[in-house]
Amino acid sequence: MVAVPYRLMRNVMIVAGVLYCSLLLEAIAGYPLDVRTSFLSELGARDQPTSPYARALDLGAGVLLLIAAILGRPAARMHRDVAGLLISAAVFGAGTLFDSFSPMDCAPSLSEACRAAEANGQAGTALLLHEMTSTMAGIGSVAMGIFAVLVLRRSGWGGGWGRLVAVLAAGVAVTQAWLGIETGLEVLTGSDLHPPGILQRVSVLLVCLMMATLLPGLRQAFLR
């Protein structure tokens, strides 16, 4: 049996999933953003009253993801897909952690001046850093979804929990990749993005649920 502190790692991932779920903060704050046109990261913009809370939640989730990746290292030595999953979790965690230190200066969906500055390339380094760290987190989450499915396929899908994780992981990979492609095309072409709010919120919810159920679904993979 691999010496992985399974229960501790499971609990860390569950708490990380809860902290990452900024949908809860949005609801508690009374939905200050238009859910159709805004990104959840706007909750952390420096000009928003929710900024300290959103950034603290990202910081906590990022740190816990990195801790979970470190705790799972013994299992990574046995299978490449598990190693890929843990590396992906570390990339996701690092991107989320850096996100908390590089928020946008303003919320574009709430400010015409902010949108104009962004469109004219005058938003400055804050937006560039935020886009880089968000991209890093997005790539990590997509890779986590893919590697989770690979681990489950190798280990026999793991019963009901495993199948649930497989569905959530596939949903994360598809929705996060879809969102990344859309935002990338907007940057490259300069055309307006289709309202990203609903897609991003669905994707974030799937990510939170995947993190909370990942270890129960992959229990055998971390105990073999």
mmCIF file with all atom_site columns, C-alpha atoms in Angstrom:
data_model
loop_
_atom_site.group_PDB
_atom_site.id
_atom_site.type_symbol
_atom_site.label_atom_id
_atom_site.label_alt_id
_atom_site.label_comp_id
_atom_site.label_asym_id
_atom_site.label_entity_id
_atom_site.label_seq_id
_atom_site.pdbx_PDB_ins_code
_atom_site.Cartn_x
_atom_site.Cartn_y
_atom_site.Cartn_z
_atom_site.occupancy
_atom_site.B_iso_or_equiv
_atom_site.pdbx_formal_charge
_atom_site.auth_seq_id
_atom_site.auth_comp_id
_atom_site.auth_asym_id
_atom_site.auth_atom_id
_atom_site.pdbx_PDB_model_num
ATOM 1   C CA . MET A 1 1   ? 0.000   0.000  0.000   1.00 0.00 ? 1   MET A CA 1
ATOM 2   C CA . VAL A 1 2   ? 1.310   3.459  -0.911  1.00 0.00 ? 2   VAL A CA 1
ATOM 3   C CA . ALA A 1 3   ? 1.936   5.675  2.115   1.00 0.00 ? 3   ALA A CA 1
ATOM 4   C CA . VAL A 1 4   ? -0.438  8.466  1.151   1.00 0.00 ? 4   VAL A CA 1
ATOM 5   C CA . PRO A 1 5   ? -2.292  10.316 3.950   1.00 0.00 ? 5   PRO A CA 1
ATOM 6   C CA . TYR A 1 6   ? -5.550  9.673  2.136   1.00 0.00 ? 6   TYR A CA 1
ATOM 7   C CA . ARG A 1 7   ? -7.999  11.127 4.651   1.00 0.00 ? 7   ARG A CA 1
ATOM 8   C CA . LEU A 1 8   ? -6.003  14.309 5.090   1.00 0.00 ? 8   LEU A CA 1
ATOM 9   C CA . MET A 1 9   ? -5.616  14.714 1.331   1.00 0.00 ? 9   MET A CA 1
ATOM 10  C CA . ARG A 1 10  ? -9.335  14.083 0.806   1.00 0.00 ? 10  ARG A CA 1
ATOM 11  C CA . ASN A 1 11  ? -10.305 16.688 3.384   1.00 0.00 ? 11  ASN A CA 1
ATOM 12  C CA . VAL A 1 12  ? -7.860  19.226 1.954   1.00 0.00 ? 12  VAL A CA 1
ATOM 13  C CA . MET A 1 13  ? -9.355  18.785 -1.515  1.00 0.00 ? 13  MET A CA 1
ATOM 14  C CA . ILE A 1 14  ? -12.917 19.114 -0.221  1.00 0.00 ? 14  ILE A CA 1
ATOM 15  C CA . VAL A 1 15  ? -12.100 22.391 1.549   1.00 0.00 ? 15  VAL A CA 1
ATOM 16  C CA . ALA A 1 16  ? -10.257 23.630 -1.566  1.00 0.00 ? 16  ALA A CA 1
ATOM 17  C CA . GLY A 1 17  ? -13.359 22.896 -3.623  1.00 0.00 ? 17  GLY A CA 1
ATOM 18  C CA . VAL A 1 18  ? -15.539 24.901 -1.247  1.00 0.00 ? 18  VAL A CA 1
ATOM 19  C CA . LEU A 1 19  ? -13.132 27.861 -1.171  1.00 0.00 ? 19  LEU A CA 1
ATOM 20  C CA . TYR A 1 20  ? -12.792 27.900 -4.954  1.00 0.00 ? 20  TYR A CA 1
ATOM 21  C CA . CYS A 1 21  ? -16.556 28.092 -5.393  1.00 0.00 ? 21  CYS A CA 1
ATOM 22  C CA . SER A 1 22  ? -16.839 31.867 -5.772  1.00 0.00 ? 22  SER A CA 1
ATOM 23  C CA . LEU A 1 23  ? -20.473 31.289 -6.750  1.00 0.00 ? 23  LEU A CA 1
ATOM 24  C CA . LEU A 1 24  ? -21.136 31.169 -3.004  1.00 0.00 ? 24  LEU A CA 1
ATOM 25  C CA . LEU A 1 25  ? -19.510 34.565 -2.468  1.00 0.00 ? 25  LEU A CA 1
ATOM 26  C CA . GLU A 1 26  ? -21.499 36.001 -5.370  1.00 0.00 ? 26  GLU A CA 1
ATOM 27  C CA . ALA A 1 27  ? -24.737 34.737 -3.838  1.00 0.00 ? 27  ALA A CA 1
ATOM 28  C CA . ILE A 1 28  ? -23.862 36.040 -0.362  1.00 0.00 ? 28  ILE A CA 1
ATOM 29  C CA . ALA A 1 29  ? -22.979 39.439 -1.845  1.00 0.00 ? 29  ALA A CA 1
ATOM 30  C CA . GLY A 1 30  ? -26.410 39.625 -3.487  1.00 0.00 ? 30  GLY A CA 1
ATOM 31  C CA . TYR A 1 31  ? -25.280 39.054 -7.090  1.00 0.00 ? 31  TYR A CA 1
ATOM 32  C CA . PRO A 1 32  ? -23.495 42.386 -7.651  1.00 0.00 ? 32  PRO A CA 1
ATOM 33  C CA . LEU A 1 33  ? -22.500 41.323 -11.189 1.00 0.00 ? 33  LEU A CA 1
ATOM 34  C CA . ASP A 1 34  ? -24.622 40.528 -14.220 1.00 0.00 ? 34  ASP A CA 1
ATOM 35  C CA . VAL A 1 35  ? -24.354 36.734 -14.325 1.00 0.00 ? 35  VAL A CA 1
ATOM 36  C CA . ARG A 1 36  ? -24.700 36.726 -18.126 1.00 0.00 ? 36  ARG A CA 1
ATOM 37  C CA . THR A 1 37  ? -21.978 39.200 -19.079 1.00 0.00 ? 37  THR A CA 1
ATOM 38  C CA . SER A 1 38  ? -19.447 39.115 -16.237 1.00 0.00 ? 38  SER A CA 1
ATOM 39  C CA . PHE A 1 39  ? -16.584 36.882 -15.183 1.00 0.00 ? 39  PHE A CA 1
ATOM 40  C CA . LEU A 1 40  ? -16.493 35.703 -11.584 1.00 0.00 ? 40  LEU A CA 1
ATOM 41  C CA . SER A 1 41  ? -12.950 37.054 -11.319 1.00 0.00 ? 41  SER A CA 1
ATOM 42  C CA . GLU A 1 42  ? -14.491 40.537 -11.394 1.00 0.00 ? 42  GLU A CA 1
ATOM 43  C CA . LEU A 1 43  ? -15.531 39.913 -7.785  1.00 0.00 ? 43  LEU A CA 1
ATOM 44  C CA . GLY A 1 44  ? -11.831 40.231 -6.974  1.00 0.00 ? 44  GLY A CA 1
ATOM 45  C CA . ALA A 1 45  ? -11.266 43.470 -8.933  1.00 0.00 ? 45  ALA A CA 1
ATOM 46  C CA . ARG A 1 46  ? -9.644  46.135 -6.772  1.00 0.00 ? 46  ARG A CA 1
ATOM 47  C CA . ASP A 1 47  ? -12.591 48.520 -7.136  1.00 0.00 ? 47  ASP A CA 1
ATOM 48  C CA . GLN A 1 48  ? -15.136 45.993 -5.853  1.00 0.00 ? 48  GLN A CA 1
ATOM 49  C CA . PRO A 1 49  ? -16.179 45.648 -2.188  1.00 0.00 ? 49  PRO A CA 1
ATOM 50  C CA . THR A 1 50  ? -15.964 41.853 -2.572  1.00 0.00 ? 50  THR A CA 1
ATOM 51  C CA . SER A 1 51  ? -12.282 42.037 -3.594  1.00 0.00 ? 51  SER A CA 1
ATOM 52  C CA . PRO A 1 52  ? -10.674 41.110 -0.227  1.00 0.00 ? 52  PRO A CA 1
ATOM 53  C CA . TYR A 1 53  ? -12.974 38.121 0.208   1.00 0.00 ? 53  TYR A CA 1
ATOM 54  C CA . ALA A 1 54  ? -12.645 36.841 -3.361  1.00 0.00 ? 54  ALA A CA 1
ATOM 55  C CA . ARG A 1 55  ? -8.862  37.115 -3.232  1.00 0.00 ? 55  ARG A CA 1
ATOM 56  C CA . ALA A 1 56  ? -8.689  35.419 0.171   1.00 0.00 ? 56  ALA A CA 1
ATOM 57  C CA . LEU A 1 57  ? -10.773 32.521 -1.133  1.00 0.00 ? 57  LEU A CA 1
ATOM 58  C CA . ASP A 1 58  ? -8.496  32.145 -4.171  1.00 0.00 ? 58  ASP A CA 1
ATOM 59  C CA . LEU A 1 59  ? -5.449  32.281 -1.928  1.00 0.00 ? 59  LEU A CA 1
ATOM 60  C CA . GLY A 1 60  ? -6.825  29.571 0.344   1.00 0.00 ? 60  GLY A CA 1
ATOM 61  C CA . ALA A 1 61  ? -7.898  27.318 -2.525  1.00 0.00 ? 61  ALA A CA 1
ATOM 62  C CA . GLY A 1 62  ? -4.535  27.712 -4.266  1.00 0.00 ? 62  GLY A CA 1
ATOM 63  C CA . VAL A 1 63  ? -2.530  26.887 -1.141  1.00 0.00 ? 63  VAL A CA 1
ATOM 64  C CA . LEU A 1 64  ? -4.669  23.831 -0.380  1.00 0.00 ? 64  LEU A CA 1
ATOM 65  C CA . LEU A 1 65  ? -4.344  22.508 -3.943  1.00 0.00 ? 65  LEU A CA 1
ATOM 66  C CA . LEU A 1 66  ? -0.572  22.750 -3.660  1.00 0.00 ? 66  LEU A CA 1
ATOM 67  C CA . ILE A 1 67  ? -0.672  20.972 -0.298  1.00 0.00 ? 67  ILE A CA 1
ATOM 68  C CA . ALA A 1 68  ? -2.828  18.187 -1.771  1.00 0.00 ? 68  ALA A CA 1
ATOM 69  C CA . ALA A 1 69  ? -0.370  17.748 -4.649  1.00 0.00 ? 69  ALA A CA 1
ATOM 70  C CA . ILE A 1 70  ? 2.493   17.421 -2.175  1.00 0.00 ? 70  ILE A CA 1
ATOM 71  C CA . LEU A 1 71  ? 0.571   14.953 0.005   1.00 0.00 ? 71  LEU A CA 1
ATOM 72  C CA . GLY A 1 72  ? -0.113  12.730 -3.004  1.00 0.00 ? 72  GLY A CA 1
ATOM 73  C CA . ARG A 1 73  ? 3.507   12.503 -4.163  1.00 0.00 ? 73  ARG A CA 1
ATOM 74  C CA . PRO A 1 74  ? 4.042   8.898  -2.972  1.00 0.00 ? 74  PRO A CA 1
ATOM 75  C CA . ALA A 1 75  ? 1.253   7.704  -5.299  1.00 0.00 ? 75  ALA A CA 1
ATOM 76  C CA . ALA A 1 76  ? 2.762   9.610  -8.224  1.00 0.00 ? 76  ALA A CA 1
ATOM 77  C CA . ARG A 1 77  ? 5.773   7.304  -8.187  1.00 0.00 ? 77  ARG A CA 1
ATOM 78  C CA . MET A 1 78  ? 3.598   4.321  -9.115  1.00 0.00 ? 78  MET A CA 1
ATOM 79  C CA . HIS A 1 79  ? 1.618   5.593  -12.112 1.00 0.00 ? 79  HIS A CA 1
ATOM 80  C CA . ARG A 1 80  ? 2.237   8.321  -14.682 1.00 0.00 ? 80  ARG A CA 1
ATOM 81  C CA . ASP A 1 81  ? -1.441  9.261  -14.870 1.00 0.00 ? 81  ASP A CA 1
ATOM 82  C CA . VAL A 1 82  ? -1.531  9.904  -11.117 1.00 0.00 ? 82  VAL A CA 1
ATOM 83  C CA . ALA A 1 83  ? 1.656   11.963 -11.460 1.00 0.00 ? 83  ALA A CA 1
ATOM 84  C CA . GLY A 1 84  ? -0.004  13.941 -14.258 1.00 0.00 ? 84  GLY A CA 1
ATOM 85  C CA . LEU A 1 85  ? -3.065  14.536 -12.093 1.00 0.00 ? 85  LEU A CA 1
ATOM 86  C CA . LEU A 1 86  ? -0.997  15.842 -9.198  1.00 0.00 ? 86  LEU A CA 1
ATOM 87  C CA . ILE A 1 87  ? 1.162   18.058 -11.411 1.00 0.00 ? 87  ILE A CA 1
ATOM 88  C CA . SER A 1 88  ? -2.024  19.452 -12.968 1.00 0.00 ? 88  SER A CA 1
ATOM 89  C CA . ALA A 1 89  ? -3.427  20.145 -9.499  1.00 0.00 ? 89  ALA A CA 1
ATOM 90  C CA . ALA A 1 90  ? -0.200  21.972 -8.619  1.00 0.00 ? 90  ALA A CA 1
ATOM 91  C CA . VAL A 1 91  ? -0.405  24.096 -11.796 1.00 0.00 ? 91  VAL A CA 1
ATOM 92  C CA . PHE A 1 92  ? -4.066  24.847 -11.092 1.00 0.00 ? 92  PHE A CA 1
ATOM 93  C CA . GLY A 1 93  ? -3.227  25.714 -7.495  1.00 0.00 ? 93  GLY A CA 1
ATOM 94  C CA . ALA A 1 94  ? -0.305  27.944 -8.450  1.00 0.00 ? 94  ALA A CA 1
ATOM 95  C CA . GLY A 1 95  ? -2.415  29.791 -11.035 1.00 0.00 ? 95  GLY A CA 1
ATOM 96  C CA . THR A 1 96  ? -5.203  30.317 -8.514  1.00 0.00 ? 96  THR A CA 1
ATOM 97  C CA . LEU A 1 97  ? -2.708  31.439 -5.867  1.00 0.00 ? 97  LEU A CA 1
ATOM 98  C CA . PHE A 1 98  ? -1.093  33.953 -8.225  1.00 0.00 ? 98  PHE A CA 1
ATOM 99  C CA . ASP A 1 99  ? -4.581  35.118 -9.259  1.00 0.00 ? 99  ASP A CA 1
ATOM 100 C CA . SER A 1 100 ? -5.158  36.295 -5.707  1.00 0.00 ? 100 SER A CA 1
ATOM 101 C CA . PHE A 1 101 ? -2.100  38.581 -5.956  1.00 0.00 ? 101 PHE A CA 1
ATOM 102 C CA . SER A 1 102 ? -2.878  39.911 -9.439  1.00 0.00 ? 102 SER A CA 1
ATOM 103 C CA . PRO A 1 103 ? -6.506  41.070 -9.555  1.00 0.00 ? 103 PRO A CA 1
ATOM 104 C CA . MET A 1 104 ? -7.884  43.374 -12.208 1.00 0.00 ? 104 MET A CA 1
ATOM 105 C CA . ASP A 1 105 ? -7.979  47.073 -11.331 1.00 0.00 ? 105 ASP A CA 1
ATOM 106 C CA . CYS A 1 106 ? -11.675 47.349 -12.214 1.00 0.00 ? 106 CYS A CA 1
ATOM 107 C CA . ALA A 1 107 ? -14.682 45.242 -13.227 1.00 0.00 ? 107 ALA A CA 1
ATOM 108 C CA . PRO A 1 108 ? -15.296 45.650 -16.997 1.00 0.00 ? 108 PRO A CA 1
ATOM 109 C CA . SER A 1 109 ? -18.906 44.482 -16.857 1.00 0.00 ? 109 SER A CA 1
ATOM 110 C CA . LEU A 1 110 ? -19.763 47.307 -14.421 1.00 0.00 ? 110 LEU A CA 1
ATOM 111 C CA . SER A 1 111 ? -17.724 50.171 -15.820 1.00 0.00 ? 111 SER A CA 1
ATOM 112 C CA . GLU A 1 112 ? -17.806 51.714 -19.279 1.00 0.00 ? 112 GLU A CA 1
ATOM 113 C CA . ALA A 1 113 ? -14.458 53.417 -18.604 1.00 0.00 ? 113 ALA A CA 1
ATOM 114 C CA . CYS A 1 114 ? -12.943 50.078 -17.603 1.00 0.00 ? 114 CYS A CA 1
ATOM 115 C CA . ARG A 1 115 ? -14.228 48.416 -20.783 1.00 0.00 ? 115 ARG A CA 1
ATOM 116 C CA . ALA A 1 116 ? -12.890 51.266 -22.904 1.00 0.00 ? 116 ALA A CA 1
ATOM 117 C CA . ALA A 1 117 ? -9.460  51.082 -21.286 1.00 0.00 ? 117 ALA A CA 1
ATOM 118 C CA . GLU A 1 118 ? -9.377  47.320 -21.841 1.00 0.00 ? 118 GLU A CA 1
ATOM 119 C CA . ALA A 1 119 ? -10.490 47.653 -25.477 1.00 0.00 ? 119 ALA A CA 1
ATOM 120 C CA . ASN A 1 120 ? -7.859  50.321 -26.166 1.00 0.00 ? 120 ASN A CA 1
ATOM 121 C CA . GLY A 1 121 ? -5.078  48.314 -24.563 1.00 0.00 ? 121 GLY A CA 1
ATOM 122 C CA . GLN A 1 122 ? -4.733  50.815 -21.711 1.00 0.00 ? 122 GLN A CA 1
ATOM 123 C CA . ALA A 1 123 ? -5.639  48.477 -18.860 1.00 0.00 ? 123 ALA A CA 1
ATOM 124 C CA . GLY A 1 124 ? -1.969  48.039 -17.975 1.00 0.00 ? 124 GLY A CA 1
ATOM 125 C CA . THR A 1 125 ? 0.066   45.261 -16.430 1.00 0.00 ? 125 THR A CA 1
ATOM 126 C CA . ALA A 1 126 ? -2.605  44.324 -13.867 1.00 0.00 ? 126 ALA A CA 1
ATOM 127 C CA . LEU A 1 127 ? -4.899  42.950 -16.563 1.00 0.00 ? 127 LEU A CA 1
ATOM 128 C CA . LEU A 1 128 ? -2.015  41.224 -18.361 1.00 0.00 ? 128 LEU A CA 1
ATOM 129 C CA . LEU A 1 129 ? -0.865  39.501 -15.168 1.00 0.00 ? 129 LEU A CA 1
ATOM 130 C CA . HIS A 1 130 ? -4.406  38.507 -14.336 1.00 0.00 ? 130 HIS A CA 1
ATOM 131 C CA . GLU A 1 131 ? -4.931  37.009 -17.777 1.00 0.00 ? 131 GLU A CA 1
ATOM 132 C CA . MET A 1 132 ? -1.673  35.047 -17.484 1.00 0.00 ? 132 MET A CA 1
ATOM 133 C CA . THR A 1 133 ? -2.464  33.616 -14.046 1.00 0.00 ? 133 THR A CA 1
ATOM 134 C CA . SER A 1 134 ? -6.065  32.830 -15.035 1.00 0.00 ? 134 SER A CA 1
ATOM 135 C CA . THR A 1 135 ? -4.816  31.034 -18.148 1.00 0.00 ? 135 THR A CA 1
ATOM 136 C CA . MET A 1 136 ? -2.415  29.031 -15.991 1.00 0.00 ? 136 MET A CA 1
ATOM 137 C CA . ALA A 1 137 ? -5.239  28.022 -13.650 1.00 0.00 ? 137 ALA A CA 1
ATOM 138 C CA . GLY A 1 138 ? -7.499  27.164 -16.584 1.00 0.00 ? 138 GLY A CA 1
ATOM 139 C CA . ILE A 1 139 ? -4.877  24.922 -18.213 1.00 0.00 ? 139 ILE A CA 1
ATOM 140 C CA . GLY A 1 140 ? -4.313  23.191 -14.881 1.00 0.00 ? 140 GLY A CA 1
ATOM 141 C CA . SER A 1 141 ? -8.030  22.528 -14.387 1.00 0.00 ? 141 SER A CA 1
ATOM 142 C CA . VAL A 1 142 ? -8.422  21.130 -17.925 1.00 0.00 ? 142 VAL A CA 1
ATOM 143 C CA . ALA A 1 143 ? -5.434  18.843 -17.390 1.00 0.00 ? 143 ALA A CA 1
ATOM 144 C CA . MET A 1 144 ? -6.833  17.732 -14.020 1.00 0.00 ? 144 MET A CA 1
ATOM 145 C CA . GLY A 1 145 ? -10.082 16.717 -15.704 1.00 0.00 ? 145 GLY A CA 1
ATOM 146 C CA . ILE A 1 146 ? -8.274  14.752 -18.422 1.00 0.00 ? 146 ILE A CA 1
ATOM 147 C CA . PHE A 1 147 ? -5.908  12.953 -16.046 1.00 0.00 ? 147 PHE A CA 1
ATOM 148 C CA . ALA A 1 148 ? -8.738  12.135 -13.633 1.00 0.00 ? 148 ALA A CA 1
ATOM 149 C CA . VAL A 1 149 ? -10.553 10.329 -16.450 1.00 0.00 ? 149 VAL A CA 1
ATOM 150 C CA . LEU A 1 150 ? -7.337  8.502  -17.413 1.00 0.00 ? 150 LEU A CA 1
ATOM 151 C CA . VAL A 1 151 ? -6.770  7.347  -13.825 1.00 0.00 ? 151 VAL A CA 1
ATOM 152 C CA . LEU A 1 152 ? -10.356 6.151  -13.540 1.00 0.00 ? 152 LEU A CA 1
ATOM 153 C CA . ARG A 1 153 ? -10.174 4.270  -16.842 1.00 0.00 ? 153 ARG A CA 1
ATOM 154 C CA . ARG A 1 154 ? -7.045  2.438  -15.720 1.00 0.00 ? 154 ARG A CA 1
ATOM 155 C CA . SER A 1 155 ? -8.459  1.601  -12.283 1.00 0.00 ? 155 SER A CA 1
ATOM 156 C CA . GLY A 1 156 ? -11.850 0.331  -13.506 1.00 0.00 ? 156 GLY A CA 1
ATOM 157 C CA . TRP A 1 157 ? -13.922 3.520  -13.026 1.00 0.00 ? 157 TRP A CA 1
ATOM 158 C CA . GLY A 1 158 ? -14.247 3.030  -9.261  1.00 0.00 ? 158 GLY A CA 1
ATOM 159 C CA . GLY A 1 159 ? -17.956 2.353  -8.855  1.00 0.00 ? 159 GLY A CA 1
ATOM 160 C CA . GLY A 1 160 ? -20.575 5.054  -8.404  1.00 0.00 ? 160 GLY A CA 1
ATOM 161 C CA . TRP A 1 161 ? -18.204 7.680  -7.005  1.00 0.00 ? 161 TRP A CA 1
ATOM 162 C CA . GLY A 1 162 ? -15.745 7.032  -9.807  1.00 0.00 ? 162 GLY A CA 1
ATOM 163 C CA . ARG A 1 163 ? -18.376 7.416  -12.513 1.00 0.00 ? 163 ARG A CA 1
ATOM 164 C CA . LEU A 1 164 ? -19.579 10.649 -10.937 1.00 0.00 ? 164 LEU A CA 1
ATOM 165 C CA . VAL A 1 165 ? -16.020 12.010 -10.914 1.00 0.00 ? 165 VAL A CA 1
ATOM 166 C CA . ALA A 1 166 ? -15.555 10.915 -14.533 1.00 0.00 ? 166 ALA A CA 1
ATOM 167 C CA . VAL A 1 167 ? -18.647 12.862 -15.615 1.00 0.00 ? 167 VAL A CA 1
ATOM 168 C CA . LEU A 1 168 ? -17.603 15.948 -13.626 1.00 0.00 ? 168 LEU A CA 1
ATOM 169 C CA . ALA A 1 169 ? -13.998 15.756 -14.857 1.00 0.00 ? 169 ALA A CA 1
ATOM 170 C CA . ALA A 1 170 ? -15.085 15.465 -18.481 1.00 0.00 ? 170 ALA A CA 1
ATOM 171 C CA . GLY A 1 171 ? -17.428 18.415 -17.964 1.00 0.00 ? 171 GLY A CA 1
ATOM 172 C CA . VAL A 1 172 ? -14.584 20.477 -16.492 1.00 0.00 ? 172 VAL A CA 1
ATOM 173 C CA . ALA A 1 173 ? -12.247 19.686 -19.385 1.00 0.00 ? 173 ALA A CA 1
ATOM 174 C CA . VAL A 1 174 ? -14.867 20.541 -22.016 1.00 0.00 ? 174 VAL A CA 1
ATOM 175 C CA . THR A 1 175 ? -16.270 23.724 -20.455 1.00 0.00 ? 175 THR A CA 1
ATOM 176 C CA . GLN A 1 176 ? -12.923 25.155 -19.378 1.00 0.00 ? 176 GLN A CA 1
ATOM 177 C CA . ALA A 1 177 ? -11.389 24.456 -22.798 1.00 0.00 ? 177 ALA A CA 1
ATOM 178 C CA . TRP A 1 178 ? -14.459 25.958 -24.494 1.00 0.00 ? 178 TRP A CA 1
ATOM 179 C CA . LEU A 1 179 ? -14.222 29.094 -22.369 1.00 0.00 ? 179 LEU A CA 1
ATOM 180 C CA . GLY A 1 180 ? -10.481 29.357 -22.992 1.00 0.00 ? 180 GLY A CA 1
ATOM 181 C CA . ILE A 1 181 ? -10.935 29.069 -26.757 1.00 0.00 ? 181 ILE A CA 1
ATOM 182 C CA . GLU A 1 182 ? -13.645 31.727 -26.780 1.00 0.00 ? 182 GLU A CA 1
ATOM 183 C CA . THR A 1 183 ? -11.625 34.214 -24.747 1.00 0.00 ? 183 THR A CA 1
ATOM 184 C CA . GLY A 1 184 ? -8.512  33.473 -26.797 1.00 0.00 ? 184 GLY A CA 1
ATOM 185 C CA . LEU A 1 185 ? -10.370 34.150 -30.036 1.00 0.00 ? 185 LEU A CA 1
ATOM 186 C CA . GLU A 1 186 ? -11.649 37.430 -28.625 1.00 0.00 ? 186 GLU A CA 1
ATOM 187 C CA . VAL A 1 187 ? -8.108  38.545 -27.822 1.00 0.00 ? 187 VAL A CA 1
ATOM 188 C CA . LEU A 1 188 ? -6.781  37.483 -31.238 1.00 0.00 ? 188 LEU A CA 1
ATOM 189 C CA . THR A 1 189 ? -9.618  38.861 -33.353 1.00 0.00 ? 189 THR A CA 1
ATOM 190 C CA . GLY A 1 190 ? -10.685 41.826 -31.237 1.00 0.00 ? 190 GLY A CA 1
ATOM 191 C CA . SER A 1 191 ? -14.334 40.853 -31.678 1.00 0.00 ? 191 SER A CA 1
ATOM 192 C CA . ASP A 1 192 ? -16.841 40.815 -28.839 1.00 0.00 ? 192 ASP A CA 1
ATOM 193 C CA . LEU A 1 193 ? -17.126 37.614 -26.875 1.00 0.00 ? 193 LEU A CA 1
ATOM 194 C CA . HIS A 1 194 ? -20.470 35.890 -26.551 1.00 0.00 ? 194 HIS A CA 1
ATOM 195 C CA . PRO A 1 195 ? -21.726 36.571 -23.003 1.00 0.00 ? 195 PRO A CA 1
ATOM 196 C CA . PRO A 1 196 ? -19.379 34.349 -20.946 1.00 0.00 ? 196 PRO A CA 1
ATOM 197 C CA . GLY A 1 197 ? -21.116 34.488 -17.592 1.00 0.00 ? 197 GLY A CA 1
ATOM 198 C CA . ILE A 1 198 ? -23.316 31.412 -17.619 1.00 0.00 ? 198 ILE A CA 1
ATOM 199 C CA . LEU A 1 199 ? -20.681 29.178 -19.228 1.00 0.00 ? 199 LEU A CA 1
ATOM 200 C CA . GLN A 1 200 ? -18.043 30.257 -16.744 1.00 0.00 ? 200 GLN A CA 1
ATOM 201 C CA . ARG A 1 201 ? -20.306 29.785 -13.751 1.00 0.00 ? 201 ARG A CA 1
ATOM 202 C CA . VAL A 1 202 ? -21.308 26.307 -14.907 1.00 0.00 ? 202 VAL A CA 1
ATOM 203 C CA . SER A 1 203 ? -17.636 25.483 -15.423 1.00 0.00 ? 203 SER A CA 1
ATOM 204 C CA . VAL A 1 204 ? -16.613 26.797 -11.991 1.00 0.00 ? 204 VAL A CA 1
ATOM 205 C CA . LEU A 1 205 ? -19.391 24.789 -10.354 1.00 0.00 ? 205 LEU A CA 1
ATOM 206 C CA . LEU A 1 206 ? -18.148 21.646 -12.125 1.00 0.00 ? 206 LEU A CA 1
ATOM 207 C CA . VAL A 1 207 ? -14.586 22.368 -10.982 1.00 0.00 ? 207 VAL A CA 1
ATOM 208 C CA . CYS A 1 208 ? -15.714 22.771 -7.364  1.00 0.00 ? 208 CYS A CA 1
ATOM 209 C CA . LEU A 1 209 ? -17.702 19.537 -7.457  1.00 0.00 ? 209 LEU A CA 1
ATOM 210 C CA . MET A 1 210 ? -14.828 17.682 -9.120  1.00 0.00 ? 210 MET A CA 1
ATOM 211 C CA . MET A 1 211 ? -12.381 18.782 -6.433  1.00 0.00 ? 211 MET A CA 1
ATOM 212 C CA . ALA A 1 212 ? -14.777 17.828 -3.643  1.00 0.00 ? 212 ALA A CA 1
ATOM 213 C CA . THR A 1 213 ? -15.434 14.333 -5.060  1.00 0.00 ? 213 THR A CA 1
ATOM 214 C CA . LEU A 1 214 ? -12.040 13.594 -6.637  1.00 0.00 ? 214 LEU A CA 1
ATOM 215 C CA . LEU A 1 215 ? -10.458 11.694 -3.770  1.00 0.00 ? 215 LEU A CA 1
ATOM 216 C CA . PRO A 1 216 ? -13.533 9.591  -2.900  1.00 0.00 ? 216 PRO A CA 1
ATOM 217 C CA . GLY A 1 217 ? -13.740 8.645  -6.579  1.00 0.00 ? 217 GLY A CA 1
ATOM 218 C CA . LEU A 1 218 ? -10.023 7.882  -6.891  1.00 0.00 ? 218 LEU A CA 1
ATOM 219 C CA . ARG A 1 219 ? -9.584  6.235  -3.503  1.00 0.00 ? 219 ARG A CA 1
ATOM 220 C CA . GLN A 1 220 ? -8.233  2.961  -4.887  1.00 0.00 ? 220 GLN A CA 1
ATOM 221 C CA . ALA A 1 221 ? -5.746  4.759  -7.116  1.00 0.00 ? 221 ALA A CA 1
ATOM 222 C CA . PHE A 1 222 ? -4.212  6.462  -4.073  1.00 0.00 ? 222 PHE A CA 1
ATOM 223 C CA . LEU A 1 223 ? -4.219  3.400  -1.815  1.00 0.00 ? 223 LEU A CA 1
ATOM 224 C CA . ARG A 1 224 ? -2.699  0.852  -4.164  1.00 0.00 ? 224 ARG A CA 1
#
